[in-house]
mmCIF file of C-alpha atoms in Angstrom:
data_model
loop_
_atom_site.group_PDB
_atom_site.id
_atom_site.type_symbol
_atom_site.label_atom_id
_atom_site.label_comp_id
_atom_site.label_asym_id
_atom_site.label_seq_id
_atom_site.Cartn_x
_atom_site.Cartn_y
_atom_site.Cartn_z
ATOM 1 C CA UNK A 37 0.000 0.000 0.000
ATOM 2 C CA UNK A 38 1.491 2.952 -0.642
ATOM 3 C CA UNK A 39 2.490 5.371 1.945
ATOM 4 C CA UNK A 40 -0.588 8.056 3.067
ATOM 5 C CA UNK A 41 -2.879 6.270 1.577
ATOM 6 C CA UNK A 42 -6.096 5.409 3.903
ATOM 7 C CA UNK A 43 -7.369 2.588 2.817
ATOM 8 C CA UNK A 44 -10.843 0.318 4.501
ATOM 9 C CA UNK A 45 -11.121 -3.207 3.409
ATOM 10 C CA UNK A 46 -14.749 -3.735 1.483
ATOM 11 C CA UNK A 47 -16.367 -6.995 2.335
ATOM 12 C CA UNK A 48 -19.337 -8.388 0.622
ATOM 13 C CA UNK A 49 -21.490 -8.342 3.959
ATOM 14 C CA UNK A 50 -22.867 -6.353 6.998
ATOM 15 C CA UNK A 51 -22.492 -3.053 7.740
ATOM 16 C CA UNK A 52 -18.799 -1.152 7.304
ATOM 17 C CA UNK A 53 -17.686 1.343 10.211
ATOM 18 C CA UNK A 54 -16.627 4.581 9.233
ATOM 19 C CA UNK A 55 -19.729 5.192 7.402
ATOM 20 C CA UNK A 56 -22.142 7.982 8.025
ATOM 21 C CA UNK A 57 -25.788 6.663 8.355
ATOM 22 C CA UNK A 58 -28.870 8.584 8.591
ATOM 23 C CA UNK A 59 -32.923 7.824 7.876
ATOM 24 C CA UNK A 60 -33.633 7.028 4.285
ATOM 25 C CA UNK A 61 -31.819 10.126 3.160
ATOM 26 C CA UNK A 62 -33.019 11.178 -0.568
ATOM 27 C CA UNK A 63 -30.401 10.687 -3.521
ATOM 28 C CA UNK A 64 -29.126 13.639 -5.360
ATOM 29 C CA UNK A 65 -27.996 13.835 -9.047
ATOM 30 C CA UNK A 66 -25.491 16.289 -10.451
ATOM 31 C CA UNK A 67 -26.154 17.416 -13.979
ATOM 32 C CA UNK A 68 -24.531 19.631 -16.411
ATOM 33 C CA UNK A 69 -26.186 22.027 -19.260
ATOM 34 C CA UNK A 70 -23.988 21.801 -21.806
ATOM 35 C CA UNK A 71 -25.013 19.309 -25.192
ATOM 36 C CA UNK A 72 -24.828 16.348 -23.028
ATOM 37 C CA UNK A 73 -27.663 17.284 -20.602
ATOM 38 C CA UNK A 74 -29.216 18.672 -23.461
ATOM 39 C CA UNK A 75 -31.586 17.633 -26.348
ATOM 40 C CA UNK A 76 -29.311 15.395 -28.052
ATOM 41 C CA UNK A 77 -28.183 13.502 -24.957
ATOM 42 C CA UNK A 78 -29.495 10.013 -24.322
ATOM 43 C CA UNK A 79 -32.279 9.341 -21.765
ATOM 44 C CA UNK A 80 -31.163 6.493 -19.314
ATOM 45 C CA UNK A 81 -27.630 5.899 -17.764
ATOM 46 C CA UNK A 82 -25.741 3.044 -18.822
ATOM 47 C CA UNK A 83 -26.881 0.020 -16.971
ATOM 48 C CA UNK A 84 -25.380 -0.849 -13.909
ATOM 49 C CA UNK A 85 -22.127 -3.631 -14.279
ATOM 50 C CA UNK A 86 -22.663 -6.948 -13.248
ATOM 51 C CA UNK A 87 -20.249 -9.120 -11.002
ATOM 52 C CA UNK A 88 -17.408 -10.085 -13.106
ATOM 53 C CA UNK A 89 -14.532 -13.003 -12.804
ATOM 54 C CA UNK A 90 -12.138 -10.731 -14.176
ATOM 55 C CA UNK A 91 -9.783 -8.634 -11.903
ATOM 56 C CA UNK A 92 -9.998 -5.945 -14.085
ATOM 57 C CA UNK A 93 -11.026 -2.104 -12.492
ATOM 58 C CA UNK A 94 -13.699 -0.647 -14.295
ATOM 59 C CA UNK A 95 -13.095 3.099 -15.214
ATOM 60 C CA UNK A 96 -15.067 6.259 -16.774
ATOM 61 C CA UNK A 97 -13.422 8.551 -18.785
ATOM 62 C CA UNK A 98 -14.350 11.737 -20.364
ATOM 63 C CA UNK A 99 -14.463 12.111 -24.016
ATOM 64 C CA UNK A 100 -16.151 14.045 -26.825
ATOM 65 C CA UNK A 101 -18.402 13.099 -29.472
ATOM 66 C CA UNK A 102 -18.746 15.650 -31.834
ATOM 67 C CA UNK A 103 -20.019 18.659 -30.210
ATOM 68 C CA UNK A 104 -21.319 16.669 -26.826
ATOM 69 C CA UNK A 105 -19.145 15.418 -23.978
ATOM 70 C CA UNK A 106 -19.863 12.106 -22.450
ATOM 71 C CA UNK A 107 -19.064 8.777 -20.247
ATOM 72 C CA UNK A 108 -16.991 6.115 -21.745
ATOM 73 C CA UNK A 109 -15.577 2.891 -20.108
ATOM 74 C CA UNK A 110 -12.414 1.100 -20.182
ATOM 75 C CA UNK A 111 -10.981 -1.783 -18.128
ATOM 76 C CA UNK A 112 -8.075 -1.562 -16.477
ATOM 77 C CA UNK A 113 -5.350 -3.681 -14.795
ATOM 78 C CA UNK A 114 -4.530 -1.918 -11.719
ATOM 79 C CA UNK A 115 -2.358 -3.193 -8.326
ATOM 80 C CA UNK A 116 -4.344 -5.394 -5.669
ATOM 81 C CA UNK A 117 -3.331 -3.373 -2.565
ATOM 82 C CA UNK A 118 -6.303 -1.887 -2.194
ATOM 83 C CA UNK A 119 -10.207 -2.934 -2.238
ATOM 84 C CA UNK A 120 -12.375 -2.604 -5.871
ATOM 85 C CA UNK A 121 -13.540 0.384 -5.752
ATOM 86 C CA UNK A 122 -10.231 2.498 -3.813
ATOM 87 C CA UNK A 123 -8.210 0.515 -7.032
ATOM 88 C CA UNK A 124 -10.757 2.175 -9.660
ATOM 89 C CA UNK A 125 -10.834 5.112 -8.836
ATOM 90 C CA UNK A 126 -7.128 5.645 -7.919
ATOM 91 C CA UNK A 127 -6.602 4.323 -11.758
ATOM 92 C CA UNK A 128 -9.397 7.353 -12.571
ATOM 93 C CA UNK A 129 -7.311 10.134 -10.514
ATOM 94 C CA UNK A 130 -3.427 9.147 -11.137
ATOM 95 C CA UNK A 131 -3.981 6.474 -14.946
ATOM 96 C CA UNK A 132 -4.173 7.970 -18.512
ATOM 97 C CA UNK A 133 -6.470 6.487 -20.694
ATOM 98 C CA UNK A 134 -6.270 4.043 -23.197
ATOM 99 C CA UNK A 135 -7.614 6.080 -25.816
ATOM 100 C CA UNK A 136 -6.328 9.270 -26.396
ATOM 101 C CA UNK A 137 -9.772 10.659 -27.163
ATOM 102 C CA UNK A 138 -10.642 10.561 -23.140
ATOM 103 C CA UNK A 139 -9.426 12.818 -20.582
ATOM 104 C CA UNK A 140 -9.873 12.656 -16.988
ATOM 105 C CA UNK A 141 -9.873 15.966 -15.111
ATOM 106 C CA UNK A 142 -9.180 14.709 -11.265
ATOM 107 C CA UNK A 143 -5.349 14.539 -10.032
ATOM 108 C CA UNK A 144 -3.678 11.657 -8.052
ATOM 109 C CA UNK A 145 -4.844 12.346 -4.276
ATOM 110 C CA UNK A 146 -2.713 12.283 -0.998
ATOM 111 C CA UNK A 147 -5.746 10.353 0.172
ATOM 112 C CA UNK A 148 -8.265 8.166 -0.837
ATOM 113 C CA UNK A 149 -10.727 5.506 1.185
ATOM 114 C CA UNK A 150 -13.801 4.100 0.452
ATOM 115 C CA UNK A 151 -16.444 1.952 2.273
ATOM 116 C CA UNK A 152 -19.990 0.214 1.778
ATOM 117 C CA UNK A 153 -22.772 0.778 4.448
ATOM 118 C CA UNK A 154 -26.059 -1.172 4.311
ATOM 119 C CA UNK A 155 -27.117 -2.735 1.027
ATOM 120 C CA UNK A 156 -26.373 0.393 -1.574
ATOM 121 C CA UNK A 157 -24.679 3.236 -0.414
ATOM 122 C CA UNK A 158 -20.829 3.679 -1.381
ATOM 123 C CA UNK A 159 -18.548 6.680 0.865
ATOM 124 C CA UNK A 160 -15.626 8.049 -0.868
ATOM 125 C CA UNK A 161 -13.199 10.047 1.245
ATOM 126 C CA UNK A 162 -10.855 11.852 -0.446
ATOM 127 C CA UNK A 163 -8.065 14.543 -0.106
ATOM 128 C CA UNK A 164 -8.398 17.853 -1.882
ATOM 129 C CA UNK A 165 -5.599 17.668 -3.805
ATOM 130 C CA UNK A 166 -7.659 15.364 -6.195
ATOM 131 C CA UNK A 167 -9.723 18.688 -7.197
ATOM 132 C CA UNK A 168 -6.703 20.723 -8.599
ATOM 133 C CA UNK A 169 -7.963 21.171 -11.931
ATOM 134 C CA UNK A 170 -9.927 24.301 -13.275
ATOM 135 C CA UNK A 171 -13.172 23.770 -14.558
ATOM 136 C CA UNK A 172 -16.443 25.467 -15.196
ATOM 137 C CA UNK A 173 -19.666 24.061 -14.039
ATOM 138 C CA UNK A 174 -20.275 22.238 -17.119
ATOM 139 C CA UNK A 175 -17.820 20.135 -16.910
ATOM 140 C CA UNK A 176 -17.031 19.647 -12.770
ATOM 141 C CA UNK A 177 -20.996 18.102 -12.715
ATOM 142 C CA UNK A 178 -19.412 15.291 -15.735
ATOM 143 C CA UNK A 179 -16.371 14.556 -13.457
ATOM 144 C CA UNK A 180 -18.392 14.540 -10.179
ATOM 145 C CA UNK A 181 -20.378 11.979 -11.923
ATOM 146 C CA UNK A 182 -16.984 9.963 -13.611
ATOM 147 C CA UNK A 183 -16.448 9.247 -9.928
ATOM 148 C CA UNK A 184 -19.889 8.544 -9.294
ATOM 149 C CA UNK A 185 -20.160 5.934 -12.352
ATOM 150 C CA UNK A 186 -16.587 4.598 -11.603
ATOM 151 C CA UNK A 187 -17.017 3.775 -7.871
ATOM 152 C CA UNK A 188 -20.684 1.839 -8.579
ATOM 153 C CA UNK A 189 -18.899 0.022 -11.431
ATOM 154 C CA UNK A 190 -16.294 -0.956 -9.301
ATOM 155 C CA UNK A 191 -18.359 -2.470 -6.506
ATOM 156 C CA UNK A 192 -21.294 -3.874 -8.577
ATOM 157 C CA UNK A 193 -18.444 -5.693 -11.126
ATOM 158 C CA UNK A 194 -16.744 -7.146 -8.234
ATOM 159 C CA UNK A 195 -20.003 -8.096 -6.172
ATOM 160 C CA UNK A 196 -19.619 -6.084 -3.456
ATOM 161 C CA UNK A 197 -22.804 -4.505 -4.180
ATOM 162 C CA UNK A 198 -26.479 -6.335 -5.840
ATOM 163 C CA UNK A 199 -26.292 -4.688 -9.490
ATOM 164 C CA UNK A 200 -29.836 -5.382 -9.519
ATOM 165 C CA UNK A 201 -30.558 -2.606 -7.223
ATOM 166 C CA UNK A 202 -30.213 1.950 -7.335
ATOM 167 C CA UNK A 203 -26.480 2.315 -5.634
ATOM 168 C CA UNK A 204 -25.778 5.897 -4.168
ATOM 169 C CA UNK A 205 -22.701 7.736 -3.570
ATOM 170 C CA UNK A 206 -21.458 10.215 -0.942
ATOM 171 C CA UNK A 207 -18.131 11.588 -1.788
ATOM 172 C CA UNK A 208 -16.325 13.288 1.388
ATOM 173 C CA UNK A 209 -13.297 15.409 1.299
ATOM 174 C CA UNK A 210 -11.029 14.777 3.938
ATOM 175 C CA UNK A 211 -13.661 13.732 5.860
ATOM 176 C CA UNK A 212 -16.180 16.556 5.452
ATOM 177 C CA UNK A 213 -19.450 16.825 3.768
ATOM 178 C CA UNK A 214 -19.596 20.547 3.088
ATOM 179 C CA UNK A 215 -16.835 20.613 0.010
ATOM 180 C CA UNK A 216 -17.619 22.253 -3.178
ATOM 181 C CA UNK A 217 -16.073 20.779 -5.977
ATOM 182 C CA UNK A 218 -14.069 21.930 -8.380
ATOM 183 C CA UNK A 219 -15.469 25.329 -7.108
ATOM 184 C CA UNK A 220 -18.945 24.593 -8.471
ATOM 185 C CA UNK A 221 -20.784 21.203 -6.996
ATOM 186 C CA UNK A 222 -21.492 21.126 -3.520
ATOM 187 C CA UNK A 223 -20.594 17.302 -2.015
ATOM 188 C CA UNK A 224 -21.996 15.249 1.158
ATOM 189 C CA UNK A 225 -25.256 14.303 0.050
ATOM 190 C CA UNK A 226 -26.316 11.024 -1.818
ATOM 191 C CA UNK A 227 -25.285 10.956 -5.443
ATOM 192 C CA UNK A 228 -26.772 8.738 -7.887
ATOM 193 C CA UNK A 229 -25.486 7.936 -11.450
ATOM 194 C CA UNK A 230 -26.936 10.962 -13.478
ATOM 195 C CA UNK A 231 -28.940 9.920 -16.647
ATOM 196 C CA UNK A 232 -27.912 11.001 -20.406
ATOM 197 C CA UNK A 233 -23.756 10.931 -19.591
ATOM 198 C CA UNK A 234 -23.095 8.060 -21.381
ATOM 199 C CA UNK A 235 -21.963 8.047 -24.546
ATOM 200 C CA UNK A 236 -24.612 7.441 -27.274
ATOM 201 C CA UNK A 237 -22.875 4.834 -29.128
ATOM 202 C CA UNK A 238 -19.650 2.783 -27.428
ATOM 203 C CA UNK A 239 -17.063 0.548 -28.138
ATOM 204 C CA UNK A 240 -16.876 -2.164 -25.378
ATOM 205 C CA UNK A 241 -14.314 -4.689 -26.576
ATOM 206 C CA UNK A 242 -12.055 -4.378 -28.243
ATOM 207 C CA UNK A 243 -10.508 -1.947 -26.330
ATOM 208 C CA UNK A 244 -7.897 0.788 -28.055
ATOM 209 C CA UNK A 245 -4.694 -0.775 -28.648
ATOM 210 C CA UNK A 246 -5.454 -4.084 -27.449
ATOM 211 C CA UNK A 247 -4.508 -7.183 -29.784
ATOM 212 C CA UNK A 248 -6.235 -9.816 -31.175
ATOM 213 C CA UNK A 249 -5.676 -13.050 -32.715
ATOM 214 C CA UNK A 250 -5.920 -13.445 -36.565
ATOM 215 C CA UNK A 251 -8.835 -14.950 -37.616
ATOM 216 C CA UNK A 252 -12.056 -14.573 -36.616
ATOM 217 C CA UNK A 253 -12.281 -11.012 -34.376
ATOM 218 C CA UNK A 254 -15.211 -10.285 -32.184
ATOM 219 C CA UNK A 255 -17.176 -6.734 -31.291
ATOM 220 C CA UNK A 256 -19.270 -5.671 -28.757
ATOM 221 C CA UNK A 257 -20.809 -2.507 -28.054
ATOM 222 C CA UNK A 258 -23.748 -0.581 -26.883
ATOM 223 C CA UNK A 259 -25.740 2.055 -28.328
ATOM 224 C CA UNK A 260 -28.586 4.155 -26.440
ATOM 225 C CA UNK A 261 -31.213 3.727 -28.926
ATOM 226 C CA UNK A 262 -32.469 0.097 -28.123
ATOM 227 C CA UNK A 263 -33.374 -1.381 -31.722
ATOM 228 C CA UNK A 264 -31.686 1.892 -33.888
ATOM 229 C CA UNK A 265 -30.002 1.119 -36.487
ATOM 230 C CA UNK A 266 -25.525 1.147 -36.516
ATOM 231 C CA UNK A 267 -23.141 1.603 -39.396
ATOM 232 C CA UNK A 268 -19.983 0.298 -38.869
ATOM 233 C CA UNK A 269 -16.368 0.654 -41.010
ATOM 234 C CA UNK A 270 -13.365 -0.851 -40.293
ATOM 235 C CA UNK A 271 -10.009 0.993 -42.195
ATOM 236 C CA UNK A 272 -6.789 -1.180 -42.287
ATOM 237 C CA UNK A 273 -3.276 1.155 -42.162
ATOM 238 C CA UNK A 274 -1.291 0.845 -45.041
ATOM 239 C CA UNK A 275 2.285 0.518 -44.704
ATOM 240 C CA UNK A 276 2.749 4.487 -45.315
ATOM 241 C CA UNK A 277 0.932 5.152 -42.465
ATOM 242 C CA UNK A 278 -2.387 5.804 -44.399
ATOM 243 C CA UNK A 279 -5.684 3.814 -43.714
ATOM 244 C CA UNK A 280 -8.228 2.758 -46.111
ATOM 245 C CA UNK A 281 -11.297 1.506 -46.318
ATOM 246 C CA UNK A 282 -11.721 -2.411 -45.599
ATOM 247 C CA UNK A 283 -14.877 -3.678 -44.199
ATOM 248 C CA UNK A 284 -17.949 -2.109 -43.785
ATOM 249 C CA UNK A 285 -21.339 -2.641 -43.065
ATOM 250 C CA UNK A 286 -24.868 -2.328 -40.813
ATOM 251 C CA UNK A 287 -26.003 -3.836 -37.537
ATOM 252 C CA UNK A 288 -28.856 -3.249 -35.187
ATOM 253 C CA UNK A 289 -28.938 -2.858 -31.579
ATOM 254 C CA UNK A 290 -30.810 -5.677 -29.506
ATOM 255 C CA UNK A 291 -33.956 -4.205 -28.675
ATOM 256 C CA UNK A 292 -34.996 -7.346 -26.034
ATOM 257 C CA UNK A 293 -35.050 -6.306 -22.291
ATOM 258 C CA UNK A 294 -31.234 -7.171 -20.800
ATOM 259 C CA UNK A 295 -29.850 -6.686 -23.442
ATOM 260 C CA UNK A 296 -31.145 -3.539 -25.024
ATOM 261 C CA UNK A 297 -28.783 -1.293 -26.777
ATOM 262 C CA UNK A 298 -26.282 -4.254 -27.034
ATOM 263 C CA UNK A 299 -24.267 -5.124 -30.602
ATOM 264 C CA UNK A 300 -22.133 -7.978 -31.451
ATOM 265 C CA UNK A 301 -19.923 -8.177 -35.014
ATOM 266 C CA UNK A 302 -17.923 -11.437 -35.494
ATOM 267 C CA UNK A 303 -15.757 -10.313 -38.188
ATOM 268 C CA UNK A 304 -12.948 -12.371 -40.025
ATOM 269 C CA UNK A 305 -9.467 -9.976 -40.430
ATOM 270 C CA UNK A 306 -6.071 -10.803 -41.527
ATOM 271 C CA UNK A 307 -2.886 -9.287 -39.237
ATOM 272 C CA UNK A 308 -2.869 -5.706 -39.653
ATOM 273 C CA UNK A 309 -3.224 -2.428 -37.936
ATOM 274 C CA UNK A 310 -6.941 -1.244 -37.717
ATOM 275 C CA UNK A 311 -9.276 1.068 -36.982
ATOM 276 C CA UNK A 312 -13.043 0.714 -36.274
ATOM 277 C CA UNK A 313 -15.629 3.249 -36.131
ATOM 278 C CA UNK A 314 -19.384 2.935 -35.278
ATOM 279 C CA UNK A 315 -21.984 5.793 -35.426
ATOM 280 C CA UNK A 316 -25.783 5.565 -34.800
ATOM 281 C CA UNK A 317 -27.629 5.181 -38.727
ATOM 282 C CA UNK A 318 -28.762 8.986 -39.647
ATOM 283 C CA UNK A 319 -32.553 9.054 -41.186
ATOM 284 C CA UNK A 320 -33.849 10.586 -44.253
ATOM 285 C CA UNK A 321 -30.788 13.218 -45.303
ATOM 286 C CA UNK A 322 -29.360 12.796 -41.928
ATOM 287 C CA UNK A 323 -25.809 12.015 -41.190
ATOM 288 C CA UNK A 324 -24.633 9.800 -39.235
ATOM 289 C CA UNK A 325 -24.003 10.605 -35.627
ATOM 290 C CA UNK A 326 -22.486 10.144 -32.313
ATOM 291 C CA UNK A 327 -19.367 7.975 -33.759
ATOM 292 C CA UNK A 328 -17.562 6.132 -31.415
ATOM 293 C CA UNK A 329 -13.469 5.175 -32.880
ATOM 294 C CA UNK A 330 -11.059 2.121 -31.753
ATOM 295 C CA UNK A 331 -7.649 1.184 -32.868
ATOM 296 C CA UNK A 332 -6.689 -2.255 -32.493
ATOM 297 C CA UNK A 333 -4.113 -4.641 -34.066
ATOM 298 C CA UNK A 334 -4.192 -8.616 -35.583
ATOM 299 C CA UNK A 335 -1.308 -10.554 -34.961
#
């Protein structure tokens, strides 16, 4: 563990100490204005994650699609020192992304501890060094929520929490409930994950620069419009650097409940460099929008 870090062990069971408690307080939800709160922003969250074998830390980023900012995922491997969710979100403060198209505006804290009290709420206690980062209101309500979706993530992927169920968030800085972060959103009360961050349509697997096996190459994704409609193009790089066209094609996202939004492509490629790149079908004389990009390579 490294040194100054607090740290409190998670376990899958009773109540944690440490934890504030008080009568069925209400949940709070931090929104922005900006284009992602805003007509063209999706209508649910991303459903919760469910409890996964994988070690793996689950981790929002921010990124930009087109004019919009939103939530995107990526899995990380991060040190066991510390429990699930203390591991995620230290990889959200003090990590870089995979893809360079996500940002993250939190810094590596001094402190960080987290806990689980009853059934559904999660406490983060952080230092606030982790808030050194200018920002206007906009965009401190998206990384108030990156936490927010990174910490329920974290415990519902690792079963420390019932996915099946609304999981809250209290975020305390250095042990006080009456912070204001990032000079704009006041902390302490009981944070849910805020609907319409997500990013409309999103690469799951494969993630950007991972590699793959020649042959036959699967993709997974999600798009917010259960049943819409999803072009898809893969470009392969050339040896001067330049990528052209190499596969393309439609799919449509499942539309049955559990599964809604979900796409699959099981595609056949050759070794090569690639690049794949999925945007929700435009109608009519529409373009195409909300295109989500991944680089990976067959070897």
């Amino acid at each position: 563990m490294r040194p100054g870090v607090l740290a409190v062990v998670l376990m899958a069971a009773p109540l944690l100490t440490g934890c504030l408690a008080e009568p069925d307080p209400s949940p709070t939800t931090v929104l922005g204005s900006g284009p992602a709160a805003a007509g063209t922003a999706p209508s649910t969250s991303a459903p919760l994650e469910t409890t996964q074998s994988s070690n793996k830390a689950p981790v929002y980023w921010i990124g930009r699609s087109n004019s919009s900012i939103f939530l995107y995922r990526e899995f990380r491997d991060v040190p066991e020192q510390e429990n699930p969710v203390t591991r995620a979100l230290r990889a959200m403060m003090s990590d870089k992304p995979l893809d360079p198209d996500f940002f993250t505006p939190w810094q590596n804290p001094g402190k960080l501890a987290t806990s689980i009290s009853g059934k559904d709420v999660i406490t983060v206690d952080v230092s606030e060094d982790a808030f050194n980062s200018n920002l206007d209101a906009d965009m401190a309500g998206r990384a108030v929520q990156q936490l927010v979706y990174t910490a329920t993530a974290a415990a519902a992927s690792s079963g420390l929490i019932d996915s099946g169920q609304q999981i809250r968030v209290r975020i305390l800085v250095d042990g006080h409930t009456d912070y204001v972060a990032f000079g704009h959103i006041q902390l302490g009360d009981l944070t849910t994950r805020a609907a319409g961050m997500v990013a409309p349509v999103w690469i799951i697997d494969p993630q950007e620069n991972t590699e793959a096996a020649a042959g036959s190459v699967k993709i997974t994704g999600r798009s917010t419009l259960p049943g819409g409609k999803l072009r898809w193009q893969i470009l392969r790089a050339e040896e001067d650097g330049t990528k052209l066209p190499f596969l393309t094609g439609e799919t449509t996202a499942a539309a049955e409940p559990g599964q809604a939004g979900l796409f699959t492509l099981a595609l056949t490629l050759p070794a090569g460099d690639y690049e794949l790149k999925v945007a929700q079908a435009g109608t009519g004389d529409q373009p195409d929008q909300n295109e989500d990009s991944r680089a990976f390579n067959v070897r």
